[in-house]
Amino acid sequence: MLPLYIQTGDVNIFNGCNPIMFTRIKFNRPPNPVHQHIHSQFELYFLLEGEVDFIVENTSNILINKGIVIVRNGEYHAAQRIIADNYDHCFFYISDNSLPEMNSITPSLLSCFVDRQLGCDNFVLPSDEEYSKMRIIIERITELTTESMKNPEAENQYAKFAATLELFELVNSAWRKQYRPNDRKHKAAGRDTAKNPIVNRALQYIDENFRSISSIDEIAAVCSVSHSHLTRVFKESLGVTPIVYLRNKRISYAKLLLTDGYDVTSACFYSGFLDYSYFIQVFRASEGM
């Protein structure tokens, strides 16, 4: 069994800009379950080895040994099922203030995050040649990060930043080829997480109304089925009941609000919880704190 291997560091050379966070993780052991979550930054995820079933909003894709997932702030996502044999991946966290105002560069580097609707066009499947180039750059960034961890005084932020910009441009180029070949609107790559049309309708309704839904009966009525039937087909498709999915979505949104500086009371009610004590109970059970 291989040990857990983690390399992480910042990429930043501009005063007044937020750093780009880079993390590389390898392991060969069963991981802890990853719950769907929301965060306030953009995420660029690369699968380098292994197999993962990654979900963003209502769409999922099974990636094997390669693949890219693009997640913007506010998108509900998770690596749901990971095959742990020699699993290797890396990801970048980027904010809209991580890059300076450069009219000829900044829009193209962030377009894959911002020039699309939530839950659409998240999965990029580049050619072998394109991904080979990306892998070389990722190994270079990993090498530079490792060197800076061993010797912070020798850190070369300019080299890391240049490599990161080149990688982002390659990703955006592959993304535009896949989704914007003629500037037409395209559907997301991948498959529906739930092939059952009832569950798809329920997911859409929850995603659009999770802060105001009063009961599972409300969702069942929208889907024109009974509470029990909705619960059964929902769990068959996603492995959780509608009430658990709704609660997890609210907790994820509350975490985003807390991260953005909202107080606990505001996070409770703005995320759809009507009982403060229940919110604290559920949050502690979910997050362990």
PDB file of C-alpha atoms in Angstrom:
ATOM      1  CA  MET A   1       0.000   0.000   0.000  1.00  0.00           C
ATOM      2  CA  LEU A   2       1.505   3.309  -1.094  1.00  0.00           C
ATOM      3  CA  PRO A   3       1.528   6.209   1.379  1.00  0.00           C
ATOM      4  CA  LEU A   4      -0.554   9.300   0.830  1.00  0.00           C
ATOM      5  CA  TYR A   5       1.447  11.775  -1.250  1.00  0.00           C
ATOM      6  CA  ILE A   6       0.477  15.448  -1.131  1.00  0.00           C
ATOM      7  CA  GLN A   7       2.226  18.466  -2.624  1.00  0.00           C
ATOM      8  CA  THR A   8       0.622  21.895  -2.340  1.00  0.00           C
ATOM      9  CA  GLY A   9       1.600  25.524  -2.758  1.00  0.00           C
ATOM     10  CA  ASP A  10       0.653  29.002  -3.947  1.00  0.00           C
ATOM     11  CA  VAL A  11       1.212  30.590  -7.336  1.00  0.00           C
ATOM     12  CA  ASN A  12       1.321  34.372  -7.136  1.00  0.00           C
ATOM     13  CA  ILE A  13       3.600  37.134  -8.415  1.00  0.00           C
ATOM     14  CA  PHE A  14       1.252  40.149  -8.428  1.00  0.00           C
ATOM     15  CA  ASN A  15       0.607  42.399  -5.447  1.00  0.00           C
ATOM     16  CA  GLY A  16      -3.097  42.769  -4.688  1.00  0.00           C
ATOM     17  CA  CYS A  17      -4.070  39.490  -6.401  1.00  0.00           C
ATOM     18  CA  ASN A  18      -5.259  36.372  -4.627  1.00  0.00           C
ATOM     19  CA  PRO A  19      -2.938  33.371  -4.993  1.00  0.00           C
ATOM     20  CA  ILE A  20      -3.727  30.420  -7.228  1.00  0.00           C
ATOM     21  CA  MET A  21      -3.678  27.301  -5.038  1.00  0.00           C
ATOM     22  CA  PHE A  22      -2.128  24.120  -6.488  1.00  0.00           C
ATOM     23  CA  THR A  23      -2.485  20.666  -4.897  1.00  0.00           C
ATOM     24  CA  ARG A  24      -1.266  17.271  -6.164  1.00  0.00           C
ATOM     25  CA  ILE A  25      -2.469  14.136  -4.368  1.00  0.00           C
ATOM     26  CA  LYS A  26      -1.612  10.476  -4.967  1.00  0.00           C
ATOM     27  CA  PHE A  27      -2.702   7.446  -2.957  1.00  0.00           C
ATOM     28  CA  ASN A  28      -3.409   3.752  -3.159  1.00  0.00           C
ATOM     29  CA  ARG A  29      -5.983   3.191  -0.444  1.00  0.00           C
ATOM     30  CA  PRO A  30      -9.742   3.549  -0.124  1.00  0.00           C
ATOM     31  CA  PRO A  31     -10.508   7.255   0.380  1.00  0.00           C
ATOM     32  CA  ASN A  32     -13.081   8.679   2.745  1.00  0.00           C
ATOM     33  CA  PRO A  33     -16.415   9.450   1.047  1.00  0.00           C
ATOM     34  CA  VAL A  34     -16.508  12.892  -0.561  1.00  0.00           C
ATOM     35  CA  HIS A  35     -19.794  14.737  -0.119  1.00  0.00           C
ATOM     36  CA  GLN A  36     -21.030  17.157  -2.729  1.00  0.00           C
ATOM     37  CA  HIS A  37     -20.055  20.673  -1.796  1.00  0.00           C
ATOM     38  CA  ILE A  38     -19.891  24.279  -2.948  1.00  0.00           C
ATOM     39  CA  HIS A  39     -17.030  26.720  -2.561  1.00  0.00           C
ATOM     40  CA  SER A  40     -16.375  30.339  -3.421  1.00  0.00           C
ATOM     41  CA  GLN A  41     -13.463  29.737  -5.802  1.00  0.00           C
ATOM     42  CA  PHE A  42     -13.103  28.280  -9.277  1.00  0.00           C
ATOM     43  CA  GLU A  43     -11.652  24.758  -9.385  1.00  0.00           C
ATOM     44  CA  LEU A  44      -9.699  23.127 -12.200  1.00  0.00           C
ATOM     45  CA  TYR A  45      -9.387  19.364 -11.615  1.00  0.00           C
ATOM     46  CA  PHE A  46      -7.127  16.940 -13.530  1.00  0.00           C
ATOM     47  CA  LEU A  47      -7.359  13.153 -13.273  1.00  0.00           C
ATOM     48  CA  LEU A  48      -3.861  11.822 -13.947  1.00  0.00           C
ATOM     49  CA  GLU A  49      -4.326   8.142 -13.067  1.00  0.00           C
ATOM     50  CA  GLY A  50      -7.179   6.001 -11.778  1.00  0.00           C
ATOM     51  CA  GLU A  51     -10.943   6.090 -12.178  1.00  0.00           C
ATOM     52  CA  VAL A  52     -13.462   8.515 -10.720  1.00  0.00           C
ATOM     53  CA  ASP A  53     -17.169   9.237 -11.082  1.00  0.00           C
ATOM     54  CA  PHE A  54     -17.307  13.041 -10.846  1.00  0.00           C
ATOM     55  CA  ILE A  55     -20.607  14.894 -10.484  1.00  0.00           C
ATOM     56  CA  VAL A  56     -21.326  18.601 -11.064  1.00  0.00           C
ATOM     57  CA  GLU A  57     -24.895  19.699 -10.340  1.00  0.00           C
ATOM     58  CA  ASN A  58     -27.105  17.202 -12.286  1.00  0.00           C
ATOM     59  CA  THR A  59     -24.412  15.813 -14.602  1.00  0.00           C
ATOM     60  CA  SER A  60     -21.735  13.227 -13.961  1.00  0.00           C
ATOM     61  CA  ASN A  61     -18.970  11.631 -15.972  1.00  0.00           C
ATOM     62  CA  ILE A  62     -16.793   8.593 -15.367  1.00  0.00           C
ATOM     63  CA  LEU A  63     -13.158   9.558 -16.012  1.00  0.00           C
ATOM     64  CA  ILE A  64     -10.507   6.879 -16.543  1.00  0.00           C
ATOM     65  CA  ASN A  65      -6.799   7.799 -16.434  1.00  0.00           C
ATOM     66  CA  LYS A  66      -7.391  11.239 -17.901  1.00  0.00           C
ATOM     67  CA  GLY A  67      -9.895  14.049 -17.923  1.00  0.00           C
ATOM     68  CA  ILE A  68     -10.508  17.589 -16.752  1.00  0.00           C
ATOM     69  CA  VAL A  69     -13.354  18.984 -14.676  1.00  0.00           C
ATOM     70  CA  ILE A  70     -14.071  22.717 -14.593  1.00  0.00           C
ATOM     71  CA  VAL A  71     -16.064  23.996 -11.625  1.00  0.00           C
ATOM     72  CA  ARG A  72     -17.067  27.588 -11.012  1.00  0.00           C
ATOM     73  CA  ASN A  73     -17.976  29.130  -7.684  1.00  0.00           C
ATOM     74  CA  GLY A  74     -21.430  28.040  -6.558  1.00  0.00           C
ATOM     75  CA  GLU A  75     -21.510  24.758  -8.508  1.00  0.00           C
ATOM     76  CA  TYR A  76     -22.463  21.722  -6.397  1.00  0.00           C
ATOM     77  CA  HIS A  77     -19.863  19.013  -7.090  1.00  0.00           C
ATOM     78  CA  ALA A  78     -17.860  16.046  -5.805  1.00  0.00           C
ATOM     79  CA  ALA A  79     -15.677  13.132  -6.836  1.00  0.00           C
ATOM     80  CA  GLN A  80     -18.407  10.687  -5.819  1.00  0.00           C
ATOM     81  CA  ARG A  81     -16.852   7.290  -6.453  1.00  0.00           C
ATOM     82  CA  ILE A  82     -13.099   6.804  -6.539  1.00  0.00           C
ATOM     83  CA  ILE A  83     -11.360   3.590  -7.566  1.00  0.00           C
ATOM     84  CA  ALA A  84      -8.380   3.814  -5.238  1.00  0.00           C
ATOM     85  CA  ASP A  85      -5.752   1.761  -7.097  1.00  0.00           C
ATOM     86  CA  ASN A  86      -2.939   4.203  -7.924  1.00  0.00           C
ATOM     87  CA  TYR A  87      -5.198   7.246  -7.828  1.00  0.00           C
ATOM     88  CA  ASP A  88      -3.374  10.421  -8.884  1.00  0.00           C
ATOM     89  CA  HIS A  89      -4.956  13.829  -9.408  1.00  0.00           C
ATOM     90  CA  CYS A  90      -4.304  17.522  -8.992  1.00  0.00           C
ATOM     91  CA  PHE A  91      -6.426  20.632  -8.778  1.00  0.00           C
ATOM     92  CA  PHE A  92      -6.132  24.396  -8.820  1.00  0.00           C
ATOM     93  CA  TYR A  93      -8.255  26.869  -6.869  1.00  0.00           C
ATOM     94  CA  ILE A  94      -8.574  30.227  -8.626  1.00  0.00           C
ATOM     95  CA  SER A  95     -10.568  33.326  -7.772  1.00  0.00           C
ATOM     96  CA  ASP A  96     -11.690  36.091 -10.107  1.00  0.00           C
ATOM     97  CA  ASN A  97      -8.963  38.202  -8.478  1.00  0.00           C
ATOM     98  CA  SER A  98      -6.113  35.735  -9.035  1.00  0.00           C
ATOM     99  CA  LEU A  99      -5.068  37.353 -12.292  1.00  0.00           C
ATOM    100  CA  PRO A 100      -4.378  41.024 -13.009  1.00  0.00           C
ATOM    101  CA  GLU A 101      -6.444  43.048 -15.451  1.00  0.00           C
ATOM    102  CA  MET A 102      -4.956  42.081 -18.807  1.00  0.00           C
ATOM    103  CA  ASN A 103      -7.476  42.557 -21.593  1.00  0.00           C
ATOM    104  CA  SER A 104      -5.792  40.204 -24.035  1.00  0.00           C
ATOM    105  CA  ILE A 105      -5.212  37.368 -21.556  1.00  0.00           C
ATOM    106  CA  THR A 106      -7.528  37.336 -18.564  1.00  0.00           C
ATOM    107  CA  PRO A 107     -10.863  36.775 -20.371  1.00  0.00           C
ATOM    108  CA  SER A 108      -9.549  33.752 -22.292  1.00  0.00           C
ATOM    109  CA  LEU A 109      -8.043  32.175 -19.182  1.00  0.00           C
ATOM    110  CA  LEU A 110     -11.269  32.439 -17.197  1.00  0.00           C
ATOM    111  CA  SER A 111     -13.764  31.906 -20.016  1.00  0.00           C
ATOM    112  CA  CYS A 112     -14.178  28.182 -19.299  1.00  0.00           C
ATOM    113  CA  PHE A 113     -15.378  29.145 -15.805  1.00  0.00           C
ATOM    114  CA  VAL A 114     -17.557  32.169 -16.478  1.00  0.00           C
ATOM    115  CA  ASP A 115     -18.793  31.878 -20.079  1.00  0.00           C
ATOM    116  CA  ARG A 116     -21.334  29.146 -19.394  1.00  0.00           C
ATOM    117  CA  GLN A 117     -24.352  28.323 -17.263  1.00  0.00           C
ATOM    118  CA  LEU A 118     -24.125  26.477 -13.956  1.00  0.00           C
ATOM    119  CA  GLY A 119     -23.895  22.727 -14.432  1.00  0.00           C
ATOM    120  CA  CYS A 120     -23.108  22.938 -18.159  1.00  0.00           C
ATOM    121  CA  ASP A 121     -19.916  22.234 -20.129  1.00  0.00           C
ATOM    122  CA  ASN A 122     -17.950  21.086 -17.071  1.00  0.00           C
ATOM    123  CA  PHE A 123     -16.155  18.023 -18.449  1.00  0.00           C
ATOM    124  CA  VAL A 124     -13.278  18.413 -20.899  1.00  0.00           C
ATOM    125  CA  LEU A 125     -11.911  15.368 -22.712  1.00  0.00           C
ATOM    126  CA  PRO A 126      -8.831  16.552 -24.634  1.00  0.00           C
ATOM    127  CA  SER A 127      -6.971  14.540 -27.225  1.00  0.00           C
ATOM    128  CA  ASP A 128      -4.066  12.350 -26.125  1.00  0.00           C
ATOM    129  CA  GLU A 129      -1.644  14.862 -27.619  1.00  0.00           C
ATOM    130  CA  GLU A 130      -3.248  17.789 -25.778  1.00  0.00           C
ATOM    131  CA  TYR A 131      -3.330  15.932 -22.487  1.00  0.00           C
ATOM    132  CA  SER A 132       0.287  14.838 -22.878  1.00  0.00           C
ATOM    133  CA  LYS A 133       1.299  18.507 -23.091  1.00  0.00           C
ATOM    134  CA  MET A 134      -0.777  19.301 -20.014  1.00  0.00           C
ATOM    135  CA  ARG A 135       0.798  16.400 -18.093  1.00  0.00           C
ATOM    136  CA  ILE A 136       4.292  17.700 -18.832  1.00  0.00           C
ATOM    137  CA  ILE A 137       3.351  21.121 -17.442  1.00  0.00           C
ATOM    138  CA  ILE A 138       1.675  19.604 -14.371  1.00  0.00           C
ATOM    139  CA  GLU A 139       4.831  17.599 -13.640  1.00  0.00           C
ATOM    140  CA  ARG A 140       6.855  20.811 -13.952  1.00  0.00           C
ATOM    141  CA  ILE A 141       4.552  22.651 -11.523  1.00  0.00           C
ATOM    142  CA  THR A 142       4.738  19.679  -9.134  1.00  0.00           C
ATOM    143  CA  GLU A 143       8.533  19.725  -9.341  1.00  0.00           C
ATOM    144  CA  LEU A 144       8.692  23.456  -8.656  1.00  0.00           C
ATOM    145  CA  THR A 145       6.257  23.087  -5.756  1.00  0.00           C
ATOM    146  CA  THR A 146       8.330  20.261  -4.273  1.00  0.00           C
ATOM    147  CA  GLU A 147      11.494  22.359  -4.523  1.00  0.00           C
ATOM    148  CA  SER A 148       9.844  25.324  -2.815  1.00  0.00           C
ATOM    149  CA  MET A 149       8.577  23.080   0.009  1.00  0.00           C
ATOM    150  CA  LYS A 150      12.122  21.802   0.617  1.00  0.00           C
ATOM    151  CA  ASN A 151      13.778  25.189   0.233  1.00  0.00           C
ATOM    152  CA  PRO A 152      11.410  28.196   0.419  1.00  0.00           C
ATOM    153  CA  GLU A 153      14.248  30.624  -0.254  1.00  0.00           C
ATOM    154  CA  ALA A 154      14.837  29.040  -3.670  1.00  0.00           C
ATOM    155  CA  GLU A 155      11.198  29.277  -4.746  1.00  0.00           C
ATOM    156  CA  ASN A 156      10.712  30.395  -8.341  1.00  0.00           C
ATOM    157  CA  GLN A 157       7.232  31.925  -8.450  1.00  0.00           C
ATOM    158  CA  TYR A 158       7.764  33.310 -11.960  1.00  0.00           C
ATOM    159  CA  ALA A 159       8.436  29.851 -13.391  1.00  0.00           C
ATOM    160  CA  LYS A 160       5.368  28.412 -11.623  1.00  0.00           C
ATOM    161  CA  PHE A 161       3.190  31.295 -12.774  1.00  0.00           C
ATOM    162  CA  ALA A 162       4.344  30.986 -16.401  1.00  0.00           C
ATOM    163  CA  ALA A 163       3.695  27.232 -16.373  1.00  0.00           C
ATOM    164  CA  THR A 164       0.263  27.753 -14.804  1.00  0.00           C
ATOM    165  CA  LEU A 165      -0.736  30.328 -17.428  1.00  0.00           C
ATOM    166  CA  GLU A 166       0.361  27.972 -20.215  1.00  0.00           C
ATOM    167  CA  LEU A 167      -1.655  25.145 -18.668  1.00  0.00           C
ATOM    168  CA  PHE A 168      -4.776  27.312 -18.321  1.00  0.00           C
ATOM    169  CA  GLU A 169      -4.520  28.397 -21.934  1.00  0.00           C
ATOM    170  CA  LEU A 170      -4.266  24.775 -23.112  1.00  0.00           C
ATOM    171  CA  VAL A 171      -7.347  23.887 -21.041  1.00  0.00           C
ATOM    172  CA  ASN A 172      -9.341  26.793 -22.427  1.00  0.00           C
ATOM    173  CA  SER A 173      -8.302  25.895 -25.962  1.00  0.00           C
ATOM    174  CA  ALA A 174      -9.495  22.297 -25.461  1.00  0.00           C
ATOM    175  CA  TRP A 175     -12.698  23.554 -23.815  1.00  0.00           C
ATOM    176  CA  ARG A 176     -13.486  25.906 -26.723  1.00  0.00           C
ATOM    177  CA  LYS A 177     -12.844  23.151 -29.269  1.00  0.00           C
ATOM    178  CA  GLN A 178     -15.270  20.865 -27.458  1.00  0.00           C
ATOM    179  CA  TYR A 179     -18.047  23.296 -26.582  1.00  0.00           C
ATOM    180  CA  ARG A 180     -17.634  26.407 -28.726  1.00  0.00           C
ATOM    181  CA  PRO A 181     -16.389  25.278 -32.168  1.00  0.00           C
ATOM    182  CA  ASN A 182     -18.784  27.661 -33.914  1.00  0.00           C
ATOM    183  CA  ASP A 183     -19.796  29.774 -30.899  1.00  0.00           C
ATOM    184  CA  ARG A 184     -22.992  27.733 -30.678  1.00  0.00           C
ATOM    185  CA  LYS A 185     -24.550  26.601 -27.420  1.00  0.00           C
ATOM    186  CA  HIS A 186     -23.739  22.970 -26.629  1.00  0.00           C
ATOM    187  CA  LYS A 187     -24.933  20.553 -24.003  1.00  0.00           C
ATOM    188  CA  ALA A 188     -22.591  19.334 -21.281  1.00  0.00           C
ATOM    189  CA  ALA A 189     -20.452  16.281 -21.970  1.00  0.00           C
ATOM    190  CA  GLY A 190     -21.189  13.293 -19.791  1.00  0.00           C
ATOM    191  CA  ARG A 191     -24.326  11.518 -18.781  1.00  0.00           C
ATOM    192  CA  ASP A 192     -27.253  12.487 -16.603  1.00  0.00           C
ATOM    193  CA  THR A 193     -26.601  11.435 -13.044  1.00  0.00           C
ATOM    194  CA  ALA A 194     -30.156  10.189 -12.867  1.00  0.00           C
ATOM    195  CA  LYS A 195     -31.543   8.606 -16.030  1.00  0.00           C
ATOM    196  CA  ASN A 196     -34.989   8.404 -14.478  1.00  0.00           C
ATOM    197  CA  PRO A 197     -36.929  11.486 -15.724  1.00  0.00           C
ATOM    198  CA  ILE A 198     -38.690  11.786 -12.360  1.00  0.00           C
ATOM    199  CA  VAL A 199     -35.361  12.118 -10.562  1.00  0.00           C
ATOM    200  CA  ASN A 200     -34.045  14.544 -13.162  1.00  0.00           C
ATOM    201  CA  ARG A 201     -37.105  16.752 -12.623  1.00  0.00           C
ATOM    202  CA  ALA A 202     -36.684  16.513  -8.839  1.00  0.00           C
ATOM    203  CA  LEU A 203     -32.996  17.464  -9.062  1.00  0.00           C
ATOM    204  CA  GLN A 204     -33.782  20.446 -11.250  1.00  0.00           C
ATOM    205  CA  TYR A 205     -36.461  21.646  -8.843  1.00  0.00           C
ATOM    206  CA  ILE A 206     -34.215  21.176  -5.785  1.00  0.00           C
ATOM    207  CA  ASP A 207     -31.285  22.969  -7.419  1.00  0.00           C
ATOM    208  CA  GLU A 208     -33.476  25.943  -8.329  1.00  0.00           C
ATOM    209  CA  ASN A 209     -35.465  26.133  -5.073  1.00  0.00           C
ATOM    210  CA  PHE A 210     -33.442  24.447  -2.301  1.00  0.00           C
ATOM    211  CA  ARG A 211     -33.624  27.498  -0.017  1.00  0.00           C
ATOM    212  CA  SER A 212     -37.426  27.680  -0.066  1.00  0.00           C
ATOM    213  CA  ILE A 213     -38.647  24.064  -0.347  1.00  0.00           C
ATOM    214  CA  SER A 214     -40.916  23.294   2.605  1.00  0.00           C
ATOM    215  CA  SER A 215     -41.160  19.499   2.330  1.00  0.00           C
ATOM    216  CA  ILE A 216     -40.422  16.474   0.165  1.00  0.00           C
ATOM    217  CA  ASP A 217     -44.140  16.359  -0.612  1.00  0.00           C
ATOM    218  CA  GLU A 218     -43.662  19.663  -2.455  1.00  0.00           C
ATOM    219  CA  ILE A 219     -40.997  18.081  -4.674  1.00  0.00           C
ATOM    220  CA  ALA A 220     -43.123  14.968  -5.215  1.00  0.00           C
ATOM    221  CA  ALA A 221     -46.077  17.137  -6.289  1.00  0.00           C
ATOM    222  CA  VAL A 222     -43.926  18.916  -8.878  1.00  0.00           C
ATOM    223  CA  CYS A 223     -42.921  15.494 -10.227  1.00  0.00           C
ATOM    224  CA  SER A 224     -46.551  14.221 -10.128  1.00  0.00           C
ATOM    225  CA  VAL A 225     -45.647  11.208  -7.974  1.00  0.00           C
ATOM    226  CA  SER A 226     -46.132  10.171  -4.359  1.00  0.00           C
ATOM    227  CA  HIS A 227     -43.637  10.902  -1.608  1.00  0.00           C
ATOM    228  CA  SER A 228     -42.756   7.204  -1.275  1.00  0.00           C
ATOM    229  CA  HIS A 229     -42.293   6.684  -5.026  1.00  0.00           C
ATOM    230  CA  LEU A 230     -40.022   9.712  -5.330  1.00  0.00           C
ATOM    231  CA  THR A 231     -37.920   8.559  -2.378  1.00  0.00           C
ATOM    232  CA  ARG A 232     -37.537   5.081  -3.848  1.00  0.00           C
ATOM    233  CA  VAL A 233     -36.484   6.085  -7.382  1.00  0.00           C
ATOM    234  CA  PHE A 234     -34.303   8.931  -6.065  1.00  0.00           C
ATOM    235  CA  LYS A 235     -32.354   6.583  -3.803  1.00  0.00           C
ATOM    236  CA  GLU A 236     -32.052   3.982  -6.569  1.00  0.00           C
ATOM    237  CA  SER A 237     -30.486   6.596  -8.868  1.00  0.00           C
ATOM    238  CA  LEU A 238     -28.317   8.596  -6.463  1.00  0.00           C
ATOM    239  CA  GLY A 239     -27.858   6.403  -3.407  1.00  0.00           C
ATOM    240  CA  VAL A 240     -29.431   8.973  -1.057  1.00  0.00           C
ATOM    241  CA  THR A 241     -32.979  10.069  -0.314  1.00  0.00           C
ATOM    242  CA  PRO A 242     -34.353  13.444  -1.473  1.00  0.00           C
ATOM    243  CA  ILE A 243     -34.314  14.800   2.077  1.00  0.00           C
ATOM    244  CA  VAL A 244     -30.615  13.929   2.518  1.00  0.00           C
ATOM    245  CA  TYR A 245     -29.733  15.466  -0.847  1.00  0.00           C
ATOM    246  CA  LEU A 246     -31.667  18.637   0.010  1.00  0.00           C
ATOM    247  CA  ARG A 247     -30.085  18.872   3.455  1.00  0.00           C
ATOM    248  CA  ASN A 248     -26.564  18.370   2.077  1.00  0.00           C
ATOM    249  CA  LYS A 249     -27.135  21.056  -0.533  1.00  0.00           C
ATOM    250  CA  ARG A 250     -28.264  23.499   2.153  1.00  0.00           C
ATOM    251  CA  ILE A 251     -25.257  22.670   4.354  1.00  0.00           C
ATOM    252  CA  SER A 252     -22.900  23.230   1.422  1.00  0.00           C
ATOM    253  CA  TYR A 253     -24.483  26.605   0.709  1.00  0.00           C
ATOM    254  CA  ALA A 254     -24.295  27.540   4.405  1.00  0.00           C
ATOM    255  CA  LYS A 255     -20.560  26.719   4.388  1.00  0.00           C
ATOM    256  CA  LEU A 256     -20.120  29.009   1.392  1.00  0.00           C
ATOM    257  CA  LEU A 257     -21.941  31.824   3.213  1.00  0.00           C
ATOM    258  CA  LEU A 258     -19.849  31.341   6.364  1.00  0.00           C
ATOM    259  CA  THR A 259     -16.666  31.395   4.293  1.00  0.00           C
ATOM    260  CA  ASP A 260     -17.814  34.662   2.724  1.00  0.00           C
ATOM    261  CA  GLY A 261     -18.242  36.256   6.167  1.00  0.00           C
ATOM    262  CA  TYR A 262     -21.926  35.764   6.969  1.00  0.00           C
ATOM    263  CA  ASP A 263     -22.762  35.164  10.638  1.00  0.00           C
ATOM    264  CA  VAL A 264     -24.163  31.793  11.729  1.00  0.00           C
ATOM    265  CA  THR A 265     -27.756  33.009  12.023  1.00  0.00           C
ATOM    266  CA  SER A 266     -27.741  34.465   8.511  1.00  0.00           C
ATOM    267  CA  ALA A 267     -26.101  31.348   7.078  1.00  0.00           C
ATOM    268  CA  CYS A 268     -28.770  29.232   8.749  1.00  0.00           C
ATOM    269  CA  PHE A 269     -31.793  31.051   7.370  1.00  0.00           C
ATOM    270  CA  TYR A 270     -30.349  32.123   3.996  1.00  0.00           C
ATOM    271  CA  SER A 271     -29.511  28.493   3.185  1.00  0.00           C
ATOM    272  CA  GLY A 272     -33.079  27.346   3.854  1.00  0.00           C
ATOM    273  CA  PHE A 273     -33.041  26.107   7.445  1.00  0.00           C
ATOM    274  CA  LEU A 274     -35.975  27.394   9.510  1.00  0.00           C
ATOM    275  CA  ASP A 275     -34.791  26.129  12.905  1.00  0.00           C
ATOM    276  CA  TYR A 276     -31.496  27.447  14.290  1.00  0.00           C
ATOM    277  CA  SER A 277     -30.987  24.569  16.752  1.00  0.00           C
ATOM    278  CA  TYR A 278     -31.643  21.993  14.049  1.00  0.00           C
ATOM    279  CA  PHE A 279     -29.174  23.769  11.748  1.00  0.00           C
ATOM    280  CA  ILE A 280     -26.442  23.575  14.417  1.00  0.00           C
ATOM    281  CA  GLN A 281     -27.226  19.897  14.990  1.00  0.00           C
ATOM    282  CA  VAL A 282     -27.128  19.013  11.297  1.00  0.00           C
ATOM    283  CA  PHE A 283     -24.015  21.089  10.639  1.00  0.00           C
ATOM    284  CA  ARG A 284     -22.128  19.424  13.510  1.00  0.00           C
ATOM    285  CA  ALA A 285     -23.185  15.955  12.342  1.00  0.00           C
ATOM    286  CA  SER A 286     -22.075  16.758   8.774  1.00  0.00           C
ATOM    287  CA  GLU A 287     -18.858  18.658   9.448  1.00  0.00           C
ATOM    288  CA  GLY A 288     -17.757  17.372  12.841  1.00  0.00           C
ATOM    289  CA  MET A 289     -17.569  20.894  14.272  1.00  0.00           C
TER     290      MET A 289
END
